[in-house]
C-alpha atoms as a PDB file:
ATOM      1  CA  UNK A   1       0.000   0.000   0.000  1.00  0.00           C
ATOM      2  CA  UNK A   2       3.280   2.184   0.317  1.00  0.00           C
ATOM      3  CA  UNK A   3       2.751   3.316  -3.781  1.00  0.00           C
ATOM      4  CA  UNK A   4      -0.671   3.853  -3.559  1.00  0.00           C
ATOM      5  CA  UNK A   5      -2.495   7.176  -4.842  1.00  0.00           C
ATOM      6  CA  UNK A   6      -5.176   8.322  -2.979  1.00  0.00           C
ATOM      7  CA  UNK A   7      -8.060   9.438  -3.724  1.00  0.00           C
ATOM      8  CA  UNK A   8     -10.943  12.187  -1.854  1.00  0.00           C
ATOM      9  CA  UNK A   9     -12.720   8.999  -0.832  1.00  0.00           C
ATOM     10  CA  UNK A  10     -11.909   6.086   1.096  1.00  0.00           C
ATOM     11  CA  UNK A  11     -14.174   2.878   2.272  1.00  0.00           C
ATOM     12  CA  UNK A  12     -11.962   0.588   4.553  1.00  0.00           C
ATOM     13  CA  UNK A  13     -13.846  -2.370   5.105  1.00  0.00           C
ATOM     14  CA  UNK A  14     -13.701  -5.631   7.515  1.00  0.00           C
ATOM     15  CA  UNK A  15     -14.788  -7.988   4.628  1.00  0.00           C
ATOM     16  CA  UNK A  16     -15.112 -10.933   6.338  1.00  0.00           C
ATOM     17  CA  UNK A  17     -17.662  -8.677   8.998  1.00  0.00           C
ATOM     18  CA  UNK A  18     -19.502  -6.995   6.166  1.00  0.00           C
ATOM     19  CA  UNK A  19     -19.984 -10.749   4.814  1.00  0.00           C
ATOM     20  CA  UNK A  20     -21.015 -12.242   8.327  1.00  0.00           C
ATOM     21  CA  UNK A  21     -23.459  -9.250   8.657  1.00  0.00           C
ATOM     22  CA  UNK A  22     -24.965  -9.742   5.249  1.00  0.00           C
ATOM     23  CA  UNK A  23     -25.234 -13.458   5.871  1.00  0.00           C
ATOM     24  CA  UNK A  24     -27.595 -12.785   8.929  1.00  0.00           C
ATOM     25  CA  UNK A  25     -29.516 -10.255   7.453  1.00  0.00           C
ATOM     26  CA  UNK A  26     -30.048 -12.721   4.382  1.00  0.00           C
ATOM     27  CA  UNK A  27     -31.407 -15.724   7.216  1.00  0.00           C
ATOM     28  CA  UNK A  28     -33.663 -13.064   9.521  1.00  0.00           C
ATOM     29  CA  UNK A  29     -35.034 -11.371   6.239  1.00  0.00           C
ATOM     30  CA  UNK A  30     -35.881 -14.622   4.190  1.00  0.00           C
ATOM     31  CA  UNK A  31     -37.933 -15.725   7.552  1.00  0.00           C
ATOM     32  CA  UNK A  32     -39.668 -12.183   7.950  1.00  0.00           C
ATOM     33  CA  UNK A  33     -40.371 -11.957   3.947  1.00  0.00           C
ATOM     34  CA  UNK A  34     -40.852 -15.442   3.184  1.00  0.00           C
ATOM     35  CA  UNK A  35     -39.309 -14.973   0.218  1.00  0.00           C
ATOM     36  CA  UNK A  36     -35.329 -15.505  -1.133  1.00  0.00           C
ATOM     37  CA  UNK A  37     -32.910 -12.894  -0.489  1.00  0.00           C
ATOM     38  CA  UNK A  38     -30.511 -12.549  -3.383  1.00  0.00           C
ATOM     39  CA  UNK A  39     -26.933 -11.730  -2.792  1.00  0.00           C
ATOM     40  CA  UNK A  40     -26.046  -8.107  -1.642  1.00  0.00           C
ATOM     41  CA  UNK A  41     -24.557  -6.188  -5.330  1.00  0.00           C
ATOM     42  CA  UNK A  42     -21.386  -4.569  -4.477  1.00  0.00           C
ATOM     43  CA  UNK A  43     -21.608  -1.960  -6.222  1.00  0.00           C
ATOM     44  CA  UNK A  44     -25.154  -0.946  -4.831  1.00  0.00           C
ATOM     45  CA  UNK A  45     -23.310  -1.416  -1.437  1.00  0.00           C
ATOM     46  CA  UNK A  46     -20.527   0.752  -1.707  1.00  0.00           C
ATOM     47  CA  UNK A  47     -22.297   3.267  -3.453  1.00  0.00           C
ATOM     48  CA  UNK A  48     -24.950   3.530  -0.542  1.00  0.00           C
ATOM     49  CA  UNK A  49     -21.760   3.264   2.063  1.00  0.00           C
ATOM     50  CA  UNK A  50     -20.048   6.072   0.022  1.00  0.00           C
ATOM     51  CA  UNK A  51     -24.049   8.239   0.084  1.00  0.00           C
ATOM     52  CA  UNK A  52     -24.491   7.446   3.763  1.00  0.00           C
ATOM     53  CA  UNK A  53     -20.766   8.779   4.087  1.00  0.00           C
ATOM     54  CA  UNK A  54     -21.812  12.141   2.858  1.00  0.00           C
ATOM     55  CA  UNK A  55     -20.679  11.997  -0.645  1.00  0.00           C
ATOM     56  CA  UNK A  56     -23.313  13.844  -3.244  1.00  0.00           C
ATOM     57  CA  UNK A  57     -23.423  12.569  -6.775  1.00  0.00           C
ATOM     58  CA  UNK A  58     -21.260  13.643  -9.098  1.00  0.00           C
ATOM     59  CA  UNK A  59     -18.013  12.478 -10.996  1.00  0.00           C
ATOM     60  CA  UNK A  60     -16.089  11.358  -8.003  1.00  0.00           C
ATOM     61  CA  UNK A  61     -13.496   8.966  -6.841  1.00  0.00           C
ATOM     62  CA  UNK A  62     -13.610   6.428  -4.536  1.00  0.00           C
ATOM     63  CA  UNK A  63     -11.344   3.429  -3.376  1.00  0.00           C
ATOM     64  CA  UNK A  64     -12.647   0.761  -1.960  1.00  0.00           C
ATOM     65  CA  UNK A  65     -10.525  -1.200   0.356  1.00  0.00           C
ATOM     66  CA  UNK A  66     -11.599  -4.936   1.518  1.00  0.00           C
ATOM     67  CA  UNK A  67      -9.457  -6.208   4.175  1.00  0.00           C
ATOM     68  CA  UNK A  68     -10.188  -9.817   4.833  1.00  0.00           C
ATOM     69  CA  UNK A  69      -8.688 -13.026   6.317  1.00  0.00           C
ATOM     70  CA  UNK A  70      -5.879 -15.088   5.206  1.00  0.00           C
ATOM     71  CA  UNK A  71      -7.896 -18.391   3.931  1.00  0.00           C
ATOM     72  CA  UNK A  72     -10.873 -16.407   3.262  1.00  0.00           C
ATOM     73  CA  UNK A  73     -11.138 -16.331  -0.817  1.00  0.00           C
ATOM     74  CA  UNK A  74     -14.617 -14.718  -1.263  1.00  0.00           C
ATOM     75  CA  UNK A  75     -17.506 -12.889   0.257  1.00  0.00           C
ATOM     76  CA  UNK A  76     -20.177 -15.626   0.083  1.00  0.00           C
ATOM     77  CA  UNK A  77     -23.052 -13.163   0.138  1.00  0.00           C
ATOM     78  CA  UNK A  78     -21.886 -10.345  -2.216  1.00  0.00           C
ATOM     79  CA  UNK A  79     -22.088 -10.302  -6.522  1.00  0.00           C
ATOM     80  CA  UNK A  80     -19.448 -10.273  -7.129  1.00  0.00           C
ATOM     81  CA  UNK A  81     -17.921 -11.793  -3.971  1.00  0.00           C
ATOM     82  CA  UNK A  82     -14.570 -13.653  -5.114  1.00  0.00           C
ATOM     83  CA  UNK A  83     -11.649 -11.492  -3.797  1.00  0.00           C
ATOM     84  CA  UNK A  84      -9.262 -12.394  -6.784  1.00  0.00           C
ATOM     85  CA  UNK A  85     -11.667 -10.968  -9.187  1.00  0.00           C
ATOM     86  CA  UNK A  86     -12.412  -7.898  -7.300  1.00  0.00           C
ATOM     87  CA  UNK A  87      -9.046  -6.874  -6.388  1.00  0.00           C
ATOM     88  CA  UNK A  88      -7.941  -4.153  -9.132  1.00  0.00           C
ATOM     89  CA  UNK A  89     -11.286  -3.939 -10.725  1.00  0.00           C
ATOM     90  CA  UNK A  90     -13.736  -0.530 -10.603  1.00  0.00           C
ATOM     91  CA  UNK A  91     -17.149   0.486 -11.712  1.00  0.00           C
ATOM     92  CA  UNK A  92     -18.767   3.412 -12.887  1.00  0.00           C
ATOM     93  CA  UNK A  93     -22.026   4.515 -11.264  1.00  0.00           C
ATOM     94  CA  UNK A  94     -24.180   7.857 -10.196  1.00  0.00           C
ATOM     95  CA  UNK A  95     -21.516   9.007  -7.637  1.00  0.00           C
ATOM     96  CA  UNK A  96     -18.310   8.153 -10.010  1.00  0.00           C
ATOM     97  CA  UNK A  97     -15.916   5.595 -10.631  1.00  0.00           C
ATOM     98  CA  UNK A  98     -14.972   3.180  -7.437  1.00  0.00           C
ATOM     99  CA  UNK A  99     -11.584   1.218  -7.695  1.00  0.00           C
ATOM    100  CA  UNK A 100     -11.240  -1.985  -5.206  1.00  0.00           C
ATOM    101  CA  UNK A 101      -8.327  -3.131  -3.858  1.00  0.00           C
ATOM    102  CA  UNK A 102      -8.399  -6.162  -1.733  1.00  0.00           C
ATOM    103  CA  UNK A 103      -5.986  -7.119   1.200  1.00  0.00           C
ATOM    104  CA  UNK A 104      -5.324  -9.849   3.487  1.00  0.00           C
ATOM    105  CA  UNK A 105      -4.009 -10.635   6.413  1.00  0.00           C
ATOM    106  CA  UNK A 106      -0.491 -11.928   7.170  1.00  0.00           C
ATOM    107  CA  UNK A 107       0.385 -15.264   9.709  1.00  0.00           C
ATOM    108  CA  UNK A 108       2.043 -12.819  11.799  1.00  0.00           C
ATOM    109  CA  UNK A 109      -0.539  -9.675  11.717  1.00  0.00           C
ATOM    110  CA  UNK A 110      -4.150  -9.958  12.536  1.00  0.00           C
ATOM    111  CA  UNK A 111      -7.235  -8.430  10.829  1.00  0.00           C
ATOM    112  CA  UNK A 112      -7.231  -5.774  14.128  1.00  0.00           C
ATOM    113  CA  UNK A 113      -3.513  -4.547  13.615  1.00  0.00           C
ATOM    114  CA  UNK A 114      -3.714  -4.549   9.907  1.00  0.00           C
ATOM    115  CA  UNK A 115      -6.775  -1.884  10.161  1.00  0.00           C
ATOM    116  CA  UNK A 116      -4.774  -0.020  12.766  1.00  0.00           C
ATOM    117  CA  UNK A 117      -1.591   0.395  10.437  1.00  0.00           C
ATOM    118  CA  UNK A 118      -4.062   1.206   7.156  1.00  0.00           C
ATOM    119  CA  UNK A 119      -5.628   3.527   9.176  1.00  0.00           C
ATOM    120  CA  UNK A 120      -2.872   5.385  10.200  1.00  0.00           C
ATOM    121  CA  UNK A 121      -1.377   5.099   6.867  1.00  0.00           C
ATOM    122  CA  UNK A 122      -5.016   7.233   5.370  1.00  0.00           C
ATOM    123  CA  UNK A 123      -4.999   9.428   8.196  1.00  0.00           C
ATOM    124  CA  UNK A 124      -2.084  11.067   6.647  1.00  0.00           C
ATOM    125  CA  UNK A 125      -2.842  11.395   3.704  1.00  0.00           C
ATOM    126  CA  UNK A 126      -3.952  15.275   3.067  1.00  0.00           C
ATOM    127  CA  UNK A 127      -5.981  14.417  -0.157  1.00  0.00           C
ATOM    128  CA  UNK A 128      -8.350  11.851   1.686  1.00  0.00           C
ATOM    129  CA  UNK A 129     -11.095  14.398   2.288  1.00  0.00           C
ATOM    130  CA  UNK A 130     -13.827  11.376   3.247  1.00  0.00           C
ATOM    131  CA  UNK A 131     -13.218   8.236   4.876  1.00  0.00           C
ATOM    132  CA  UNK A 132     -15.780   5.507   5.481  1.00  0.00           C
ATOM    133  CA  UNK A 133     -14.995   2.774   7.745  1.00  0.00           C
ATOM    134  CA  UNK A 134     -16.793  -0.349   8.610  1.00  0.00           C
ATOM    135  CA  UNK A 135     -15.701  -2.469  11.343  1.00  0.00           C
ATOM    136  CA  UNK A 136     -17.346  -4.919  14.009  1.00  0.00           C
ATOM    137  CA  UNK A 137     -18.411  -2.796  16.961  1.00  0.00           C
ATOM    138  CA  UNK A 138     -15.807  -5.150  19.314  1.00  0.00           C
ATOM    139  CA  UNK A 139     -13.168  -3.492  16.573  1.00  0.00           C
ATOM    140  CA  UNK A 140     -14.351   0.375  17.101  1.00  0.00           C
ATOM    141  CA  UNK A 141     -12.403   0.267  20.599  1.00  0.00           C
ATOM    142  CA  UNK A 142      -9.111  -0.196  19.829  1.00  0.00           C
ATOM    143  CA  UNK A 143      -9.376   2.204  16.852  1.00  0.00           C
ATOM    144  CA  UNK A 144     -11.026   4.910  18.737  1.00  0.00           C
ATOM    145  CA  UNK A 145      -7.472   6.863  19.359  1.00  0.00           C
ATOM    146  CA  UNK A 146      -6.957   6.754  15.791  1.00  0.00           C
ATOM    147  CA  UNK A 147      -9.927   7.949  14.861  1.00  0.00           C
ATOM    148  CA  UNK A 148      -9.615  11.124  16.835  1.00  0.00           C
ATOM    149  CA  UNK A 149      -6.321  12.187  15.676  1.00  0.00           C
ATOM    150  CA  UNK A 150      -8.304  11.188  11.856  1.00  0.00           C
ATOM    151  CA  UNK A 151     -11.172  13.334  11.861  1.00  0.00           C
ATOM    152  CA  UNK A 152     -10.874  16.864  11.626  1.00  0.00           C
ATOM    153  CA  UNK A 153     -12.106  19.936   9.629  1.00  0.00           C
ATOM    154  CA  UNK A 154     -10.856  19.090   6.910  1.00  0.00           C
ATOM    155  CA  UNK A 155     -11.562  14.944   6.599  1.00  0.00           C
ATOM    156  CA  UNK A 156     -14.944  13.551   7.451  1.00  0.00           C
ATOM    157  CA  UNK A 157     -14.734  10.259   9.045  1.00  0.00           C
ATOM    158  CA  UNK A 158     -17.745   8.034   9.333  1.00  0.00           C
ATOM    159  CA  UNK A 159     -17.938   4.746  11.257  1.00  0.00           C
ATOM    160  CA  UNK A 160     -20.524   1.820   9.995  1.00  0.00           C
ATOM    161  CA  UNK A 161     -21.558  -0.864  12.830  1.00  0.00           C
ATOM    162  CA  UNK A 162     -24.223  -3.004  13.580  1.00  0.00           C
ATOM    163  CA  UNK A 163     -25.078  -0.986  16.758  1.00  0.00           C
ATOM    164  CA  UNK A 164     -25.141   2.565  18.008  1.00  0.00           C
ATOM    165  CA  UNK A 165     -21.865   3.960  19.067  1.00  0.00           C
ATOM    166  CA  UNK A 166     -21.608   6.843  21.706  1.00  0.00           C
ATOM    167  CA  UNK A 167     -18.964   9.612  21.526  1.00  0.00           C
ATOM    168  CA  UNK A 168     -15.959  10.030  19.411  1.00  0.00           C
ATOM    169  CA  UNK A 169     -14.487  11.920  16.859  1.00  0.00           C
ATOM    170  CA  UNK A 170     -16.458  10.572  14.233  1.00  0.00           C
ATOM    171  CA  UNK A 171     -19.877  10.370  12.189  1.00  0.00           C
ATOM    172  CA  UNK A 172     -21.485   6.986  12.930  1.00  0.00           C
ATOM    173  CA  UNK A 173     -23.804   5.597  10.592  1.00  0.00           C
ATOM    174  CA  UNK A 174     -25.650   1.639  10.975  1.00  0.00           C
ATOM    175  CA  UNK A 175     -24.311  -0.608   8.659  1.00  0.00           C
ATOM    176  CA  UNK A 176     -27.667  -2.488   8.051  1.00  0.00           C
ATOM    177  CA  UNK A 177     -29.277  -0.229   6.040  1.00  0.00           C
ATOM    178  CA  UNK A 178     -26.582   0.011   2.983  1.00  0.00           C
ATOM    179  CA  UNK A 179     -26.837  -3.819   3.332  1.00  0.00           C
ATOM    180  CA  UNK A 180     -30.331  -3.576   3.089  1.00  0.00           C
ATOM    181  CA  UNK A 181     -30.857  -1.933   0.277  1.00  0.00           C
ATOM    182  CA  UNK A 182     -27.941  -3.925  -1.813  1.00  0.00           C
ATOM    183  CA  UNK A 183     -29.967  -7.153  -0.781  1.00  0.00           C
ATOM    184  CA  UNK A 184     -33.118  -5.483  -1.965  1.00  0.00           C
ATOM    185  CA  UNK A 185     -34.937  -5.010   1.130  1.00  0.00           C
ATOM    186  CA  UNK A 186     -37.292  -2.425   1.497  1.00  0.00           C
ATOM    187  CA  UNK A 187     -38.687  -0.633   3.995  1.00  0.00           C
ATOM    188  CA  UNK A 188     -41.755  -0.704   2.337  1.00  0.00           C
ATOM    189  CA  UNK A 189     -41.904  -4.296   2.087  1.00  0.00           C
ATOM    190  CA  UNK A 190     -41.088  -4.865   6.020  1.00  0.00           C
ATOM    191  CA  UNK A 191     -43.794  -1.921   6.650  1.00  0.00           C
ATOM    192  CA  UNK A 192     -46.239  -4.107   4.741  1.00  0.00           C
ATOM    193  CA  UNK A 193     -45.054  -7.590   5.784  1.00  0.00           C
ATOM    194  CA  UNK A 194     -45.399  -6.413   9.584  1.00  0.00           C
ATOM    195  CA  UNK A 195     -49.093  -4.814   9.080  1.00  0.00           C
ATOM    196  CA  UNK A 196     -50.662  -7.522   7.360  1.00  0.00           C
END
């Protein structure tokens, strides 16, 4: 990552939590809906992560940055999901082009201080003017420090969990509803599903 170019916008992302999370939402949904939930599109996701992040639409760029585990090869519950085909590959869509870039962790570094040194590395970076992070709540903890010395007038950081998170030096947005809507779930649908 030493030779990398950085762009305004940055999604770091806990794959293999992003997966997990779309994986239960794809088991509680089917059982609400009775119906199949299809995989979550990636590119729906990380557009919605990038619009929940605060970025308007436009001709923009964003890099997309899945971190993920050693033996993991895929996301099972994302189109496209294999890591090997995403890695190097973008899209064009209504809020500009997004590049990914996949990375995994090494026998001797873990997933948490992997995150740690990529955040540090992005948090001094002048040009990243938005970066969107999604990490297991559990993870937020040790990264809060970082975070703080991150966010400032000029950078907007926002954090995606599963839960609410109090305090910090951050925007916090739930990860569930960018999942949502790249699985096709609507609100609608619940609303109507639950009233019947």
């Amino acid at each position: 990552m030493e030779k990398t170019e950085w762009t305004e916008n940055v999604i770091l992302a806990d794959a293999d939590y992003a997966d997990r999370v779309a994986f239960d939402l794809t088991v509680n949904f089917e059982r609400m809906l009775g119906r199949r939930i299809p995989q979550a599109d990636m590119a729906q996701w990380t557009e919605c992560v990038a619009l929940d992040g605060g970025l308007q639409e436009g001709s923009h760029e964003v890099q997309v940055i899945l971190v993920h585990d050693r033996q993991a090869r895929e996301l099972k519950n994302f189109a496209p999901g294999k890591y090997e085909e995403l890695n190097g590959k973008a899209f064009s869509g209504r809020l500009g082009e997004f590049t990914f870039t996949t990375v995994q962790t090494e026998e001797m570094a873990g997933k948490a201080d992997l995150l740690s040194d990529m955040l540090q590395v992005i948090g001094h970076q002048e040009g990243v003017k938005r970066l969107m992070l999604i990490v297991a709540d559990q993870q937020l903890d040790g990264l809060r420090p970082l975070l703080k010395r991150i966010d400032s007038d000029s950078r907007r950081t926002t954090v995606f969990t599963m839960q609410p998170v109090q305090g910090g030096a951050f925007r916090h947005e739930l990860l569930g509803y960018s999942l949502m809507a790249a699985l096709g779930i609507s609100g609608k649908e619940i609303d109507e599903k639950l009233n019947r």
